[in-house]
Amino acid sequence: MTPPTEPYQPSWRRTAAAFLILALIMVWISLVVQLSEPVGRFPALVQAIFYVVAGVAWIWLLPLRRILTWSETGRWRR
């Protein structure tokens, strides 16, 4: 017979990581918004490419993978 297990206690790191990711997303959005005026002068196709790249690039430019690893394991690297 297995001993009774304690109820799951979520780690504070998950909450901290969620707020950190939200803060980084807000910073990234503010940078893109600041560039919206100069980008608005480009042709529509170039604007579309810029916003698609800016929308996807933050995944690689911000340290999201390391933050998620830290929130799960407590270490910055696996």
XYZ file of C-alpha atoms in Angstrom:
78
model
C 0.000 0.000 0.000
C 1.379 3.405 -0.950
C 1.570 6.166 1.635
C -0.852 9.046 1.202
C 0.579 11.810 -0.927
C 0.389 15.446 -0.054
C -1.828 17.642 -2.213
C -0.086 19.355 -5.096
C 1.407 22.702 -4.147
C 2.101 24.883 -7.179
C 5.469 26.546 -7.219
C 5.785 30.316 -6.891
C 8.084 30.142 -9.930
C 5.148 29.465 -12.261
C 3.372 32.624 -11.184
C 6.577 34.656 -11.359
C 7.350 33.253 -14.822
C 3.855 34.101 -16.064
C 4.201 37.709 -14.919
C 7.716 37.937 -16.365
C 6.539 36.641 -19.737
C 3.644 39.112 -19.749
C 6.026 41.963 -18.925
C 8.402 40.943 -21.722
C 5.510 40.739 -24.194
C 4.429 44.264 -23.198
C 7.964 45.567 -23.735
C 8.101 43.877 -27.150
C 4.708 45.325 -28.115
C 5.807 48.816 -27.106
C 8.918 48.496 -29.284
C 6.837 47.413 -32.279
C 4.326 50.218 -31.680
C 7.138 52.774 -31.583
C 8.217 51.537 -35.007
C 4.686 51.692 -36.413
C 4.981 55.278 -37.666
C 8.086 54.723 -39.809
C 6.797 51.341 -40.933
C 3.480 52.966 -41.886
C 5.272 54.781 -44.697
C 6.272 51.502 -46.353
C 4.120 49.786 -48.986
C 1.377 47.524 -47.600
C 3.204 44.304 -48.516
C 6.361 45.411 -46.696
C 4.252 46.408 -43.672
C 2.595 42.999 -43.636
C 5.969 41.251 -43.765
C 7.293 43.469 -40.964
C 4.365 42.763 -38.659
C 4.429 39.017 -39.360
C 8.165 38.891 -38.607
C 7.739 41.089 -35.511
C 4.854 38.921 -34.327
C 6.840 35.705 -34.622
C 10.350 36.964 -33.804
C 9.631 37.680 -30.151
C 9.400 33.940 -29.545
C 13.078 33.570 -30.443
C 14.374 36.929 -29.261
C 12.906 36.851 -25.783
C 14.229 34.161 -23.448
C 10.879 32.372 -23.251
C 12.301 28.867 -23.337
C 14.655 29.564 -20.442
C 11.922 31.202 -18.397
C 9.654 28.200 -18.912
C 12.493 25.798 -18.032
C 13.188 27.782 -14.877
C 9.524 27.767 -13.882
C 9.401 23.967 -14.158
C 12.794 22.915 -12.811
C 14.222 25.864 -10.880
C 17.289 25.896 -13.136
C 17.918 28.095 -16.181
C 19.251 25.173 -18.231
C 18.115 21.584 -18.399
